[in-house]
PDB file of C-alpha atoms in Angstrom:
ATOM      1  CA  UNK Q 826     -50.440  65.806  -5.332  1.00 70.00           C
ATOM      2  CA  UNK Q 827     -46.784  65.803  -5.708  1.00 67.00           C
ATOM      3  CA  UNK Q 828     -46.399  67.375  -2.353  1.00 69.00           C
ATOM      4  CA  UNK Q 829     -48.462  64.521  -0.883  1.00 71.00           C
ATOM      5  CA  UNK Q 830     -46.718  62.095  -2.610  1.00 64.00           C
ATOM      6  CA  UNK Q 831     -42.867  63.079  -1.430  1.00 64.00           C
ATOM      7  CA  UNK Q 832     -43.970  63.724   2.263  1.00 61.00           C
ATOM      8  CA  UNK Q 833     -45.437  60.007   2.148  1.00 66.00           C
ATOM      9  CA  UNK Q 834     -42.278  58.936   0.471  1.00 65.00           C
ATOM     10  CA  UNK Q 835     -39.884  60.725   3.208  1.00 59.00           C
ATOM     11  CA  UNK Q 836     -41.978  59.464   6.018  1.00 64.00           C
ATOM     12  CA  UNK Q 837     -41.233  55.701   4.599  1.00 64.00           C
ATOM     13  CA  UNK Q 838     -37.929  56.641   4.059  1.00 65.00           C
ATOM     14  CA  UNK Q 839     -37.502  58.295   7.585  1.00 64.00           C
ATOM     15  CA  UNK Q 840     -39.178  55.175   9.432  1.00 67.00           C
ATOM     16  CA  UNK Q 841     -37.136  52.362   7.627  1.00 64.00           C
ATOM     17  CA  UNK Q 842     -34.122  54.176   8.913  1.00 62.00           C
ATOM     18  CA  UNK Q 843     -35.306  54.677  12.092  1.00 59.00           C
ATOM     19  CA  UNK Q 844     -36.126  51.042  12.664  1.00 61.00           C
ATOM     20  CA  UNK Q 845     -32.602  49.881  10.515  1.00 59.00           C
ATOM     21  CA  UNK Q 846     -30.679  51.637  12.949  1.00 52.00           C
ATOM     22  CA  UNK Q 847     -32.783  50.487  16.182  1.00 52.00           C
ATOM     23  CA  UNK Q 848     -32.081  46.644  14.297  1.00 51.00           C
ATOM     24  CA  UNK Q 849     -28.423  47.253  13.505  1.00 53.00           C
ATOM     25  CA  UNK Q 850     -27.416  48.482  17.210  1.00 50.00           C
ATOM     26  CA  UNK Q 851     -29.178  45.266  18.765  1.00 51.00           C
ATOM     27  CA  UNK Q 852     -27.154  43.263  16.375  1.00 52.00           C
ATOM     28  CA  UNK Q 853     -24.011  44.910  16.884  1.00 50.00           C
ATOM     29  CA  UNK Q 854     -24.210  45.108  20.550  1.00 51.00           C
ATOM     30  CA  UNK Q 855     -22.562  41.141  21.201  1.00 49.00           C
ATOM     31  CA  UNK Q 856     -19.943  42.129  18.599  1.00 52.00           C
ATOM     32  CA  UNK Q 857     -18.849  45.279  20.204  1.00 50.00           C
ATOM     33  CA  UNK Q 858     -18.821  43.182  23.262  1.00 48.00           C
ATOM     34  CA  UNK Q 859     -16.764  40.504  21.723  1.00 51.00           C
ATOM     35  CA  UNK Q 860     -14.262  43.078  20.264  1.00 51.00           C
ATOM     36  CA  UNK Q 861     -13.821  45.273  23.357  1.00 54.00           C
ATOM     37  CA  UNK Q 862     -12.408  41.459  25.221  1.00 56.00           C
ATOM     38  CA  UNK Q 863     -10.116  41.871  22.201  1.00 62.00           C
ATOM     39  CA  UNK Q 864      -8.707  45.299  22.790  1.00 66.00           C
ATOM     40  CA  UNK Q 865      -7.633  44.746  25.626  1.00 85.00           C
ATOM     41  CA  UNK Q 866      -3.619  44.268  26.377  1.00 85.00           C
ATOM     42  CA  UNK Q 867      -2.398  40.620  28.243  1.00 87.00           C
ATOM     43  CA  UNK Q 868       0.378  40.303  30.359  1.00 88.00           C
ATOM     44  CA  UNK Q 869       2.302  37.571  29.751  1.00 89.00           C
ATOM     45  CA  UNK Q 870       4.984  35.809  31.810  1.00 89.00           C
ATOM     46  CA  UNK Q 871       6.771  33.902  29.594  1.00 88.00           C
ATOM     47  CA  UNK Q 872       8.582  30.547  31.489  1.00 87.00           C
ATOM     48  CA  UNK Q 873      13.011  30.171  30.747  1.00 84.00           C
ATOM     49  CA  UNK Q 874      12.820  27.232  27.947  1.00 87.00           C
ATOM     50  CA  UNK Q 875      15.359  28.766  26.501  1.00 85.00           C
ATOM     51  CA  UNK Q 876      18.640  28.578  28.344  1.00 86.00           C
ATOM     52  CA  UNK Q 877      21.053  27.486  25.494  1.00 90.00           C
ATOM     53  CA  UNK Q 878      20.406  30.713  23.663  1.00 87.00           C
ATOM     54  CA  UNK Q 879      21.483  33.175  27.016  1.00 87.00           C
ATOM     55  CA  UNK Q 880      24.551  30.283  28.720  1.00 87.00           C
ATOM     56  CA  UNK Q 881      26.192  34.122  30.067  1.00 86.00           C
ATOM     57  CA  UNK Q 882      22.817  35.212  31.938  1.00 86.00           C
ATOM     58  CA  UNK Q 883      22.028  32.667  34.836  1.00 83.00           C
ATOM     59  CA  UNK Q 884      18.395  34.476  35.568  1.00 87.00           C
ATOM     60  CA  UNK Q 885      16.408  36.112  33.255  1.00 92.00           C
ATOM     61  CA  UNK Q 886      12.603  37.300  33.134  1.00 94.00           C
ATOM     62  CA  UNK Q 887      10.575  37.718  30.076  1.00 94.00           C
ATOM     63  CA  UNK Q 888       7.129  39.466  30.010  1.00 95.00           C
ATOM     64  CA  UNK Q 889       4.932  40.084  27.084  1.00 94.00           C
ATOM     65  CA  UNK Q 890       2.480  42.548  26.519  1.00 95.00           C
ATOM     66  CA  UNK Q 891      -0.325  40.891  24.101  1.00 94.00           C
ATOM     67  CA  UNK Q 892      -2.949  42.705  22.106  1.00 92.00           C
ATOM     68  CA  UNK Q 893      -5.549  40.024  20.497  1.00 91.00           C
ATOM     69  CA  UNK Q 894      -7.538  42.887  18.535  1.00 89.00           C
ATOM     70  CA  UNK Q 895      -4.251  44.242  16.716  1.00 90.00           C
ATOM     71  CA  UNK Q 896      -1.613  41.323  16.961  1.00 92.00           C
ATOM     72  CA  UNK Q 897       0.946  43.668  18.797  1.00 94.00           C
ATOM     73  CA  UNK Q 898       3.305  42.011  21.055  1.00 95.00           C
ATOM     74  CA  UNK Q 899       5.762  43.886  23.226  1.00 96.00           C
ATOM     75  CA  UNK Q 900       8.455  41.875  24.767  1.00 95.00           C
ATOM     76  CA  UNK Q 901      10.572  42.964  27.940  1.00 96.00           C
ATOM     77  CA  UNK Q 902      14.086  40.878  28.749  1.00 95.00           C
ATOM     78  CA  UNK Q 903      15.252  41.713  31.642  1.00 95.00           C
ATOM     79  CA  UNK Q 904      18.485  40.403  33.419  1.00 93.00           C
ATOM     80  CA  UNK Q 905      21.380  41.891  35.110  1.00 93.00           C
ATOM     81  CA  UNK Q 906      23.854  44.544  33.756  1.00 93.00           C
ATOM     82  CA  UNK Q 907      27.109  42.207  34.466  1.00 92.00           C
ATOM     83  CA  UNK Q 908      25.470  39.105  32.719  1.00 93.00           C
ATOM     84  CA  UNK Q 909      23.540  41.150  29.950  1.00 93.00           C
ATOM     85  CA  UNK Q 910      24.661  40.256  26.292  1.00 93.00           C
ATOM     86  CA  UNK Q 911      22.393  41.829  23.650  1.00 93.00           C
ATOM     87  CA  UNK Q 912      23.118  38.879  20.880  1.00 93.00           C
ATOM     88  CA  UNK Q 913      21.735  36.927  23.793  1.00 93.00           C
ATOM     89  CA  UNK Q 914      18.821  38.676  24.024  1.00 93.00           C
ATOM     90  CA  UNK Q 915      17.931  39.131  20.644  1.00 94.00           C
ATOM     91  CA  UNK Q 916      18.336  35.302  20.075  1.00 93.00           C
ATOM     92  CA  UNK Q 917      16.109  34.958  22.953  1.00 93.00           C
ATOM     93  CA  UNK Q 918      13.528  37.350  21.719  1.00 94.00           C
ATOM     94  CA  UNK Q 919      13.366  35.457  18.308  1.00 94.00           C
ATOM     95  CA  UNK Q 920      12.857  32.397  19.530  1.00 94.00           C
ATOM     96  CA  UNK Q 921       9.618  33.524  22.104  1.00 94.00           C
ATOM     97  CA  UNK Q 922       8.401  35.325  18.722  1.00 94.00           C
ATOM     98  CA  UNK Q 923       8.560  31.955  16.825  1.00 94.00           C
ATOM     99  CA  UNK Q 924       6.767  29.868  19.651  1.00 94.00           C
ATOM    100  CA  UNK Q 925       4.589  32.867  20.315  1.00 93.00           C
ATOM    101  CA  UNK Q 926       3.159  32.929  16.916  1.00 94.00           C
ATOM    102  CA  UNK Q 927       2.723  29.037  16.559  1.00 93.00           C
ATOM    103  CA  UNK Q 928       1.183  28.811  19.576  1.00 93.00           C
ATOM    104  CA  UNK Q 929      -1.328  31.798  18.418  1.00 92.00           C
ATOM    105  CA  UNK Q 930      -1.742  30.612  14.753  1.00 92.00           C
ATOM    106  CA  UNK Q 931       0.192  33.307  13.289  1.00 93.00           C
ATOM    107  CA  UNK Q 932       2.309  33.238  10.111  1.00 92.00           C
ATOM    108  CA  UNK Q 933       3.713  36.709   9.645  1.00 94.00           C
ATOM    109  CA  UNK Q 934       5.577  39.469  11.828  1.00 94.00           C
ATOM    110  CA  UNK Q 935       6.786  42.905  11.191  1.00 95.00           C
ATOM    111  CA  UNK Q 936       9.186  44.284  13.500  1.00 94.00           C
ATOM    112  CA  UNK Q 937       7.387  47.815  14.398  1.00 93.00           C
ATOM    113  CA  UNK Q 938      10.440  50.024  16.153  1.00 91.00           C
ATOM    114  CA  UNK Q 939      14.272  49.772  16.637  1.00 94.00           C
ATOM    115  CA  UNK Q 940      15.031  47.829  19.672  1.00 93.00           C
ATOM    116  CA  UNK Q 941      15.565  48.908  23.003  1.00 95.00           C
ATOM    117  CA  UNK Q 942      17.605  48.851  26.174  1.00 95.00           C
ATOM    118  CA  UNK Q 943      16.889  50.437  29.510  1.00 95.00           C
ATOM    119  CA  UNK Q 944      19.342  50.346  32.336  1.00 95.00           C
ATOM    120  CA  UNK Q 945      17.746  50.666  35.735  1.00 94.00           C
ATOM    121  CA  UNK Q 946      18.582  49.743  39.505  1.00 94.00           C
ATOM    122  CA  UNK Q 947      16.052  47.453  41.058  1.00 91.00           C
ATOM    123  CA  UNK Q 948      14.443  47.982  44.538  1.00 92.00           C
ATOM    124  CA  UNK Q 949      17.801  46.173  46.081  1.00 92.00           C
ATOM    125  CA  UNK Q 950      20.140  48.315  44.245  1.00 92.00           C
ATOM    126  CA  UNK Q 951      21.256  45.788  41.563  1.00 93.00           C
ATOM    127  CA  UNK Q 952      22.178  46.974  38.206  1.00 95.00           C
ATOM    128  CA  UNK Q 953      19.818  45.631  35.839  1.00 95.00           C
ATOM    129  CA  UNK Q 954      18.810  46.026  31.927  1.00 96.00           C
ATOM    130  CA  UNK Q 955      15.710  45.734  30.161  1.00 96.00           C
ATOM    131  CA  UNK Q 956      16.278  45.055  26.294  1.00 96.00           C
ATOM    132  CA  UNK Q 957      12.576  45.810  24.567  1.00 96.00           C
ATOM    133  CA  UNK Q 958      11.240  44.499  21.359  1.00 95.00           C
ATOM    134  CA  UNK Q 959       8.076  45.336  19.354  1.00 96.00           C
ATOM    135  CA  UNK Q 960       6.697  43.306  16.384  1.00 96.00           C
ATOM    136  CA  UNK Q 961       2.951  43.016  15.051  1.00 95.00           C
ATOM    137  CA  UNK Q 962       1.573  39.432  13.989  1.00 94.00           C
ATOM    138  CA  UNK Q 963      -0.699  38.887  11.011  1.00 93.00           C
ATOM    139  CA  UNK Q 964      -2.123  35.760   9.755  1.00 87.00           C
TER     140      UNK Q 964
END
């Protein structure tokens, strides 16, 4: 009788999992959808408001690379070497983090890494610098 009694008990067991799993994947599913838009990284060209903060470097570029799911931005400043001025940049950085993060409806950021610089020759030959930055937003 006890024998009887478990396997009944195991098979009720067994089938409510069976059918709680089948039930938790179809409810899932839109969410993993949902969060998989997320994870995926934005490139962002960010437009020159900002020409008070860099008066040494005519023409600049800055790109960011946006992750919704984790708040991690990346930002790349990129100018020439004879007009870089890394006070400059970091202003300039600052103040796209601060716009960023209003705009986004975030409160907090944590600088992840040291900042970076990256001198490079561009397809004509100019010298030019990259100066990289990496924070993470939180609400």
């Amino acid at each position: 009788m006890k024998k009887i009694f478990a396997l009944a008990a195991f098979a009720v067991l067994f089938s409510g999992a069976v059918f709680a799993d089948e039930n938790f994947a179809a409810s899932t599913n839109l969410e993993a959808m949902d969060s998989y838009q997320d994870s995926k990284t934005q490139d962002i060209t960010v437009e020159d408001k900002y020409p008070e903060l860099h008066p040494k470097a005519k023409k600049i570029e800055v790109r960011l690379e946006y992750t919704p799911l984790t708040g991690e931005v990346k930002l790349f400043y990129t100018c020439t070497q004879s007009s870089f001025e890394e006070g400059e940049a970091m202003n300039v950085a600052m103040a796209v983090y601060d716009d960023f993060g209003a705009e986004h409806n975030y409160k907090h950021k944590r600088y992840v890494a040291k900042d970076k610089k990256k001198y490079f020759k561009d397809e004509r030959g100019v010298r030019m610098v990259e100066y990289s930055s990496y924070v993470i937003f939180t609400k």
